[in-house]
Coordinates of C-alpha atoms in Angstrom, one line a residue:
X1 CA -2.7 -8.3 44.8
X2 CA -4.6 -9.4 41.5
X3 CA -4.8 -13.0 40.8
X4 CA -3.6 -13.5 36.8
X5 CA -6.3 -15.5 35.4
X6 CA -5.4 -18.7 34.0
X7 CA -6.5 -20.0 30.9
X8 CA -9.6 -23.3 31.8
X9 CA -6.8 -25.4 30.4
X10 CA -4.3 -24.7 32.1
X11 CA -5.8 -24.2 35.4
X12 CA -6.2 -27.4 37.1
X13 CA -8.9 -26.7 39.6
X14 CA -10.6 -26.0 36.2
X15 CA -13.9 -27.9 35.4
X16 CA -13.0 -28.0 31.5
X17 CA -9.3 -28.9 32.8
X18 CA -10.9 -32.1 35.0
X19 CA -13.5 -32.9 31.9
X20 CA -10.7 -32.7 29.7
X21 CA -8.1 -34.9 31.1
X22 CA -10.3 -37.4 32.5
X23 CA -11.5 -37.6 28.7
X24 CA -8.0 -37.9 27.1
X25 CA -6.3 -39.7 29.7
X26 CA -9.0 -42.5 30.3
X27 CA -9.4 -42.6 26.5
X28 CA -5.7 -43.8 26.0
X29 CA -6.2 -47.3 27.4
X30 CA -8.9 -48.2 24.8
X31 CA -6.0 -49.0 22.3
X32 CA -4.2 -52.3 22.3
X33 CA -0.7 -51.6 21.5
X34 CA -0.7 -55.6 20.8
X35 CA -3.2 -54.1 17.3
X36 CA -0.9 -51.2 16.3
X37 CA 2.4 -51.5 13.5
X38 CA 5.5 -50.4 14.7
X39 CA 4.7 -46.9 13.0
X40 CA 1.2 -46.4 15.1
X41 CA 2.8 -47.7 18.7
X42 CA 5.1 -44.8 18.5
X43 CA 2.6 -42.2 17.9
X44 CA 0.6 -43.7 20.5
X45 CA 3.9 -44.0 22.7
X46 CA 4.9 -40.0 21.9
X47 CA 1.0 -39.1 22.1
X48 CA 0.7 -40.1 25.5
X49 CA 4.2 -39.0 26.6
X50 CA 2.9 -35.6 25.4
X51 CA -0.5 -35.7 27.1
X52 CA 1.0 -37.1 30.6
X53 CA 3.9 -34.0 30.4
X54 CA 1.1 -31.9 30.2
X55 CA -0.9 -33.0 32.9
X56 CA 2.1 -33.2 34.9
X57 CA 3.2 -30.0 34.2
X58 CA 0.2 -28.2 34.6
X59 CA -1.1 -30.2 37.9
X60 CA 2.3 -30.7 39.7
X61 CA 4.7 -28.1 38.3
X62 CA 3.2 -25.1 40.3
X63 CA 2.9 -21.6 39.2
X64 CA 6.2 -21.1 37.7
X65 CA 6.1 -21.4 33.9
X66 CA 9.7 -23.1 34.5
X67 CA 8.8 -25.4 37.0
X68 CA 6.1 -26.0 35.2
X69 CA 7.9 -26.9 31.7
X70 CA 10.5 -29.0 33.7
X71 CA 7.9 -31.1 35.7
X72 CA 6.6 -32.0 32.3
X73 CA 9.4 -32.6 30.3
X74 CA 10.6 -34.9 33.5
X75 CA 7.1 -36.5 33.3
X76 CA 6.8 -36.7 29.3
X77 CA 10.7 -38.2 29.2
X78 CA 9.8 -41.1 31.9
X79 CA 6.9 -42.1 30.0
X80 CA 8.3 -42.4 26.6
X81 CA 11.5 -44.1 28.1
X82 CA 8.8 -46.7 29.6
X83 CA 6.4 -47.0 27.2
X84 CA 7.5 -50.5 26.4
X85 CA 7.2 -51.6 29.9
X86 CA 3.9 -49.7 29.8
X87 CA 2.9 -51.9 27.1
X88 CA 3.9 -54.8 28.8
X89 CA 2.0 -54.1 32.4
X90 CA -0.5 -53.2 29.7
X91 CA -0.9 -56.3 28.1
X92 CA -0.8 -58.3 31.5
X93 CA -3.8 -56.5 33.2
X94 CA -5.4 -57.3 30.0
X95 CA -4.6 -60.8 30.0
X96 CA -5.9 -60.8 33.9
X97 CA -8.5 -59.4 33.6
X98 CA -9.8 -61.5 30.8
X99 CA -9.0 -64.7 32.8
X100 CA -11.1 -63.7 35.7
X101 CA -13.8 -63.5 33.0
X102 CA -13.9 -59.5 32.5
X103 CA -15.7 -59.1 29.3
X104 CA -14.1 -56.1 27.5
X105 CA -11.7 -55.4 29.8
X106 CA -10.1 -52.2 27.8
X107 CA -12.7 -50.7 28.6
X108 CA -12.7 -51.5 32.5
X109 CA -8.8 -50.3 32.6
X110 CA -10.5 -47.2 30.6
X111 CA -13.0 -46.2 33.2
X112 CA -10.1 -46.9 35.7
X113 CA -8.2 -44.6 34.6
X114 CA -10.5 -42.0 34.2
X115 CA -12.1 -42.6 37.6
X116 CA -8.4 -42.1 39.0
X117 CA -7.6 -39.0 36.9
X118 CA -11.0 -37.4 37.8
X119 CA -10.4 -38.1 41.5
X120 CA -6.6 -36.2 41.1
X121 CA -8.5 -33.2 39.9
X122 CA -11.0 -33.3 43.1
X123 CA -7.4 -33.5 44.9
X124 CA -6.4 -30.7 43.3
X125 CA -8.9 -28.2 43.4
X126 CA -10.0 -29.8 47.2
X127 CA -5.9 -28.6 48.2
X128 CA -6.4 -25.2 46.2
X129 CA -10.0 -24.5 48.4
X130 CA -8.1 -25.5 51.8
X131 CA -5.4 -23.1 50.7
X132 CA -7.6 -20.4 49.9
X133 CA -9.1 -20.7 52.9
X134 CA -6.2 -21.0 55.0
X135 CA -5.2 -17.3 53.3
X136 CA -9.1 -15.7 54.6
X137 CA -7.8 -16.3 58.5
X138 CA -4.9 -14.0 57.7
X139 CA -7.0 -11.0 57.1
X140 CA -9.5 -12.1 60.1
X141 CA -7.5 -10.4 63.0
X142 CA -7.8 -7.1 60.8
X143 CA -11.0 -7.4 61.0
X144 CA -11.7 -8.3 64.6
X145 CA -9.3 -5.4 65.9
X146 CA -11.9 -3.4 64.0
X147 CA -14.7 -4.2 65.2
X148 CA -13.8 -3.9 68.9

């Protein structure tokens, strides 16, 4: 049985996959939504819905393409239908943070979020190393009848 190669963007024990969301996702919270016209929240709101189905779909949604494509449709739908309240939390942590006397806090909830996404791709490609180890002790009884 021959592995199909992914594509290093699609692949999320990938090193360009974890470089590249940890990149885009911890990016997002450097806009204020509170600075943006109507016009520019929802392109922010649909770009990030995008980007999170994406991530979703390609970290939780398996190997099945339709799992996949459903895991990130779920994921992209729930974050647009939120986005407000996302705004909202947004603006709060913001607030909070500033009040504790965080300079530039944007770019604290930033480095937050790309601390958190970078440690969900260790998760992942930690799980996909235990489970390709956990497939070696399979073929080790073959091997030991062998060599007796």
């Amino acid at each position: 049985m021959t592995r199909k190669k992914q594509h290093v963007l699609t692949d999320p024990t990938s090193p360009i996959f974890g470089i590249t969301s940890t990149v885009i996702m911890g990016a997002l919270p450097l806009i204020d939504a509170a600075k943006l016209d109507d016009r520019q929240l929802r392109a922010v709101h649909v770009a990030t819905a995008v980007f999170t189905g994406l991530y979703i779909g390609i970290t939780v949604g398996g190997k099945r393409l339709p799992l996949q494509a459903l895991a990130g449709l779920a994921a992209a739908a729930a974050t647009l239908r939120f986005a407000e309240v996302g705004d909202v939390i947004d603006a709060r942590l913001e607030d909070r943070l500033r009040r504790v006397g965080t300079r530039h806090p944007r770019r604290w909830m930033a480095a937050g979020t790309a601390a958190l996404t970078f440690l969900g791709y260790l998760s992942d490609r930690a799980a996909a190393r235990r489970k390709q180890s956990m497939a070696t002790p399979g073929d080790q009884p073959k091997q030991n009848a062998l060599s007796h």
